[in-house]
Amino acid sequence: MRYKTVMTLAGLLAAAPLSSPVLAANGHYVPGVEGIGGPAVPPPGIYYRGYLAHYDIDNVRDGQANKAPGKNTGEVTALANRFIWITDKTFLGASYGAELIVPLQRTSLDFKGIGVKDSDSGLGDIFVGPVVLGWHGKQWDAVFAAGHWFDTASYEPTEPASIGKGYGTTMLTLGGSWHFDPDKRWTFSALSRYEIKTEQDDTGVTPGDSYLIEWALSHRLDSGLNVGLVGYEAWQLESNDGGPADKAEKHALGAEAGYFWPGHGLGLNAAVYQEYNNEAGPEGALLRLHLTKVF
């Protein structure tokens, strides 16, 4: 049984369908990069948001959430550059905008227990989102968005740390926030992503669709500091077509704090997450910073 588990994990991590299986739950989107205020679309303008994420891998889990034998560690550092344009146009009562994400990433895997060691760095797959719709009420906000992760980064099916995924992903976003009081001091928000993948290069494998939710319960203090409890839940909904049958899962709980300086059009948020009960992939801790600049 132990030999079978090791071989299954080695297949998941070194073979085709889960290339670079360290940040996402089998897709492109990294859970945990949004938290407090994630579903709120800003007023018309041009915005830059830089996401700096560092993921420390503590262990690797199989499809039944069992820890792989031996020492299996690694780390990923990524900087995602997101450019957002919210126009003064409306559609279906919502503000309309578009976005572009250009990620940079460094991955190092040292899975001694299952015999996987690899590293890579470079420009990641690029996301183009031609549709961002934001609605705003007195005590609520909502968002819908659609876009595509293009297969633009380097990918090798025999290199598990490849920066590219080797396939494209259409991503649909739906989320909302509810402010418990008129002053919007207490807020609960949830942001969901649904990912639909194409066939992977050189392997003939099509990864199964995936779904995730990022949530936050936050409170804005008198000083303007936002603090809150955050988390994410991610599931691969379908088995891979032509690859390993195990479906990936990720679950995490964490805390976040953030502050916005209106006079400078600048915001800074920091969050830390600890994953638990993952399946078919790594498990670890995520540290995330994001910087927002209003132009």
Coordinates of C-alpha atoms in Angstrom, one line a residue:
M1 CA 0.0 0.0 0.0
R2 CA 2.8 2.4 0.8
Y3 CA 4.5 1.7 -2.5
K4 CA 1.3 2.3 -4.3
T5 CA 0.7 5.7 -2.5
V6 CA 4.2 6.9 -3.3
M7 CA 3.9 6.0 -7.0
T8 CA 0.5 7.7 -7.2
L9 CA 1.9 10.9 -5.7
A10 CA 4.9 10.8 -8.0
G11 CA 2.6 10.5 -10.9
L12 CA 0.5 13.4 -9.8
L13 CA 3.5 15.7 -9.3
A14 CA 5.8 14.6 -12.1
A15 CA 3.5 13.7 -14.8
A16 CA 1.2 15.7 -17.0
P17 CA -2.1 16.9 -15.5
L18 CA -1.0 18.8 -12.5
S19 CA 2.1 20.7 -13.8
S20 CA 3.3 23.2 -11.2
P21 CA 0.8 21.8 -8.7
V22 CA 1.8 24.1 -5.9
L23 CA -0.4 27.1 -5.7
A24 CA -3.7 26.4 -7.4
A25 CA -6.0 23.4 -6.8
N26 CA -5.3 22.1 -10.3
G27 CA -6.1 25.3 -12.2
H28 CA -4.4 28.7 -12.7
Y29 CA -6.0 30.8 -10.0
V30 CA -4.2 30.9 -6.7
P31 CA -6.6 30.8 -3.7
G32 CA -5.9 33.3 -1.0
V33 CA -4.7 36.2 -3.1
E34 CA -7.9 38.0 -2.4
G35 CA -9.4 38.5 1.0
I36 CA -10.9 41.6 2.6
G37 CA -12.8 43.6 0.0
G38 CA -12.2 41.1 -2.8
P39 CA -15.6 41.2 -4.4
A40 CA -15.8 45.1 -4.4
V41 CA -15.3 46.7 -7.8
P42 CA -13.8 50.2 -7.4
P43 CA -15.1 53.5 -8.9
P44 CA -14.2 54.4 -12.5
G45 CA -10.4 54.8 -13.0
I46 CA -7.2 52.9 -13.6
Y47 CA -5.7 50.7 -10.9
Y48 CA -2.6 48.6 -10.3
R49 CA -2.6 45.8 -7.8
G50 CA 0.6 43.8 -7.1
Y51 CA 0.2 40.5 -5.3
L52 CA 3.3 39.1 -3.7
A53 CA 2.7 35.5 -2.5
H54 CA 5.1 33.1 -0.7
Y55 CA 4.0 29.5 -0.2
D56 CA 6.0 27.2 2.0
I57 CA 5.2 23.5 1.4
D58 CA 5.2 21.4 4.5
N59 CA 4.1 18.0 3.1
V60 CA 2.4 16.3 0.2
R61 CA -1.0 14.6 0.4
D62 CA -2.5 11.9 -1.7
G63 CA -6.1 11.7 -3.0
Q64 CA -7.4 10.5 0.4
A65 CA -5.6 13.3 2.3
N66 CA -2.9 10.9 3.6
K67 CA 0.6 12.4 4.1
A68 CA 3.3 11.1 1.8
P69 CA 6.2 9.3 3.5
G70 CA 9.5 11.0 4.0
K71 CA 10.4 14.7 3.9
N72 CA 8.6 16.6 1.1
T73 CA 9.2 20.4 1.2
G74 CA 9.4 23.3 -1.2
E75 CA 8.6 26.9 -1.8
V76 CA 7.0 29.2 -4.3
T77 CA 7.3 32.9 -4.6
A78 CA 5.1 34.8 -7.1
L79 CA 4.5 38.4 -8.0
A80 CA 1.2 38.9 -10.0
N81 CA 0.9 42.3 -11.7
R82 CA -2.8 43.1 -12.2
F83 CA -4.0 46.1 -14.2
I84 CA -7.6 47.1 -13.8
W85 CA -9.6 49.7 -15.9
I86 CA -13.1 50.6 -14.7
T87 CA -14.9 52.7 -17.2
D88 CA -17.7 55.2 -16.7
K89 CA -20.0 52.9 -18.8
T90 CA -22.6 50.7 -17.3
F91 CA -24.2 47.4 -18.4
L92 CA -27.2 45.8 -16.7
G93 CA -26.9 48.4 -14.0
A94 CA -23.3 47.5 -13.3
S95 CA -20.0 49.4 -13.8
Y96 CA -18.1 47.9 -16.7
G97 CA -14.3 47.3 -16.7
A98 CA -11.5 45.0 -18.0
E99 CA -8.3 43.6 -16.5
L100 CA -4.9 42.1 -17.3
I101 CA -2.7 39.9 -15.0
V102 CA 1.0 39.3 -15.7
P103 CA 2.6 36.9 -13.1
L104 CA 6.2 36.2 -12.4
Q105 CA 7.1 33.1 -10.4
R106 CA 9.9 31.1 -8.8
T107 CA 9.3 27.4 -7.8
S108 CA 11.6 25.0 -6.0
L109 CA 10.4 21.5 -5.1
D110 CA 12.4 19.1 -2.9
F111 CA 10.2 16.1 -2.4
K112 CA 12.7 13.6 -1.2
G113 CA 10.1 11.1 0.1
I114 CA 8.5 10.7 -3.4
G115 CA 11.6 11.3 -5.5
V116 CA 10.8 14.7 -7.1
K117 CA 13.3 17.5 -7.2
D118 CA 13.0 20.4 -9.6
S119 CA 13.0 24.2 -9.8
D120 CA 12.1 26.9 -12.3
S121 CA 11.5 30.6 -12.6
G122 CA 10.1 33.0 -15.2
L123 CA 7.0 34.7 -16.7
G124 CA 3.8 32.8 -16.0
D125 CA 0.6 32.3 -18.0
I126 CA -1.1 35.6 -18.7
F127 CA -4.7 36.4 -17.9
V128 CA -6.9 38.7 -20.1
G129 CA -10.3 39.6 -18.6
P130 CA -12.5 41.6 -21.0
V131 CA -15.5 41.6 -18.7
V132 CA -15.7 43.0 -15.2
L133 CA -19.1 44.0 -13.9
G134 CA -19.6 45.6 -10.5
W135 CA -22.9 46.4 -8.7
H136 CA -23.2 48.5 -5.6
G137 CA -26.1 48.9 -3.1
K138 CA -26.4 50.8 0.2
Q139 CA -25.0 47.8 2.2
W140 CA -23.9 45.4 -0.4
D141 CA -21.5 45.0 -3.4
A142 CA -21.5 42.3 -6.1
V143 CA -19.2 41.3 -9.0
F144 CA -19.2 39.1 -12.1
A145 CA -16.2 38.7 -14.3
A146 CA -15.0 36.5 -17.2
G147 CA -11.6 36.0 -18.8
H148 CA -9.0 33.5 -20.0
W149 CA -5.6 32.3 -18.8
F150 CA -3.5 31.9 -22.0
D151 CA -0.9 29.2 -22.3
T152 CA 2.0 31.6 -22.7
A153 CA 4.6 30.4 -20.2
S154 CA 7.3 27.7 -20.5
Y155 CA 6.0 24.2 -19.8
E156 CA 7.7 20.7 -19.9
P157 CA 5.6 17.7 -18.9
T158 CA 8.6 16.0 -17.3
E159 CA 9.4 19.1 -15.1
P160 CA 6.9 19.4 -12.2
A161 CA 8.2 22.9 -11.3
S162 CA 7.4 24.3 -14.7
I163 CA 6.0 27.8 -14.5
G164 CA 3.5 27.2 -17.2
K165 CA 0.5 24.9 -16.9
G166 CA 0.6 23.7 -20.5
Y167 CA -3.1 24.5 -21.0
G168 CA -5.4 27.4 -21.1
T169 CA -8.2 28.1 -18.6
T170 CA -11.5 30.1 -19.0
M171 CA -12.3 31.6 -15.6
L172 CA -15.7 32.8 -14.4
T173 CA -16.0 35.0 -11.3
L174 CA -19.0 35.7 -9.0
G175 CA -18.9 37.3 -5.6
G176 CA -20.5 39.7 -3.2
S177 CA -20.1 41.6 0.1
W178 CA -22.7 42.3 2.8
H179 CA -22.1 45.2 5.2
F180 CA -23.9 44.5 8.5
D181 CA -24.2 48.2 9.4
P182 CA -24.8 51.4 7.4
D183 CA -21.2 52.7 8.1
K184 CA -19.8 49.5 6.6
R185 CA -17.7 48.7 9.6
W186 CA -18.5 45.0 9.7
T187 CA -18.5 43.1 6.4
F188 CA -18.8 39.5 5.2
S189 CA -17.6 38.8 1.7
A190 CA -17.3 35.7 -0.6
L191 CA -15.6 35.5 -4.0
S192 CA -15.9 32.4 -6.2
R193 CA -14.0 31.3 -9.3
Y194 CA -15.0 28.5 -11.7
E195 CA -12.2 27.3 -14.0
I196 CA -12.7 25.3 -17.3
K197 CA -9.5 23.9 -18.8
T198 CA -8.3 23.0 -22.3
E199 CA -6.2 20.0 -23.3
Q200 CA -2.7 20.1 -22.0
D201 CA 0.3 20.4 -24.4
D202 CA 2.2 17.2 -25.2
T203 CA 0.1 15.0 -22.9
G204 CA -3.5 14.7 -24.3
V205 CA -4.8 15.3 -20.7
T206 CA -7.6 17.7 -20.0
P207 CA -7.7 18.6 -16.3
G208 CA -11.1 18.6 -14.6
D209 CA -13.0 21.8 -13.9
S210 CA -12.4 23.4 -10.5
Y211 CA -14.2 25.7 -8.2
L212 CA -13.1 27.8 -5.2
I213 CA -14.4 30.3 -2.7
E214 CA -12.4 32.9 -0.8
W215 CA -14.2 34.5 2.1
A216 CA -13.5 37.2 4.7
L217 CA -15.2 38.5 7.9
S218 CA -13.8 41.9 8.5
H219 CA -14.0 44.9 10.8
R220 CA -12.8 48.4 10.1
L221 CA -11.4 50.1 13.3
D222 CA -11.7 53.8 14.1
S223 CA -8.2 54.2 12.9
G224 CA -9.2 53.0 9.5
L225 CA -7.3 49.7 9.8
N226 CA -9.2 46.7 8.4
V227 CA -8.8 43.4 10.3
G228 CA -10.4 40.1 9.7
L229 CA -10.6 36.4 9.6
V230 CA -10.1 34.9 6.1
G231 CA -10.0 31.5 4.4
Y232 CA -10.4 29.6 1.2
E233 CA -11.9 26.3 0.0
A234 CA -11.0 24.9 -3.4
W235 CA -12.1 21.7 -5.1
Q236 CA -11.4 20.0 -8.4
L237 CA -14.9 19.0 -9.4
E238 CA -14.1 16.5 -12.2
S239 CA -11.5 13.9 -12.7
N240 CA -8.8 14.5 -15.3
D241 CA -9.6 13.2 -18.7
G242 CA -6.7 11.0 -19.6
G243 CA -4.7 11.3 -16.4
P244 CA -4.8 10.4 -12.7
A245 CA -8.3 10.1 -11.2
D246 CA -7.5 11.8 -7.9
K247 CA -9.2 15.2 -7.5
A248 CA -7.3 18.0 -5.8
E249 CA -8.6 20.0 -2.8
K250 CA -7.3 22.9 -0.7
H251 CA -8.6 24.3 2.5
A252 CA -7.1 27.2 4.6
L253 CA -7.8 29.5 7.5
G254 CA -6.0 32.8 8.2
A255 CA -6.0 36.4 9.3
E256 CA -5.6 39.7 7.4
A257 CA -5.0 43.4 8.0
G258 CA -5.1 46.3 5.6
Y259 CA -5.0 50.0 5.4
F260 CA -5.8 52.6 2.6
W261 CA -4.4 56.1 2.4
P262 CA -6.9 58.1 0.4
G263 CA -4.6 61.1 0.0
H264 CA -2.0 58.9 -1.8
G265 CA -4.4 56.6 -3.6
L266 CA -2.5 53.7 -1.9
G267 CA -3.5 50.6 -0.1
L268 CA -1.6 47.8 1.5
N269 CA -2.9 44.4 2.8
A270 CA -1.2 41.5 4.4
A271 CA -2.5 38.0 5.1
V272 CA -1.3 34.7 6.3
Y273 CA -3.0 31.3 5.7
Q274 CA -2.5 27.8 7.1
E275 CA -3.8 25.0 4.9
Y276 CA -5.4 21.9 6.3
N277 CA -7.0 18.7 5.0
N278 CA -5.6 19.1 1.4
E279 CA -5.9 16.3 -1.1
A280 CA -3.9 15.2 -4.2
G281 CA -1.2 17.9 -3.8
P282 CA 1.0 19.9 -1.5
E283 CA -0.1 21.4 1.9
G284 CA 1.5 24.3 3.5
A285 CA 1.3 28.0 4.6
L286 CA 0.7 31.0 2.4
L287 CA 1.9 34.6 3.1
R288 CA 0.4 37.2 0.9
L289 CA 0.8 41.0 0.5
H290 CA -1.0 43.1 -2.0
L291 CA -0.4 46.7 -2.9
T292 CA -3.1 48.8 -4.6
K293 CA -2.3 52.1 -6.4
V294 CA -5.0 54.3 -7.8
F295 CA -4.0 56.4 -10.9

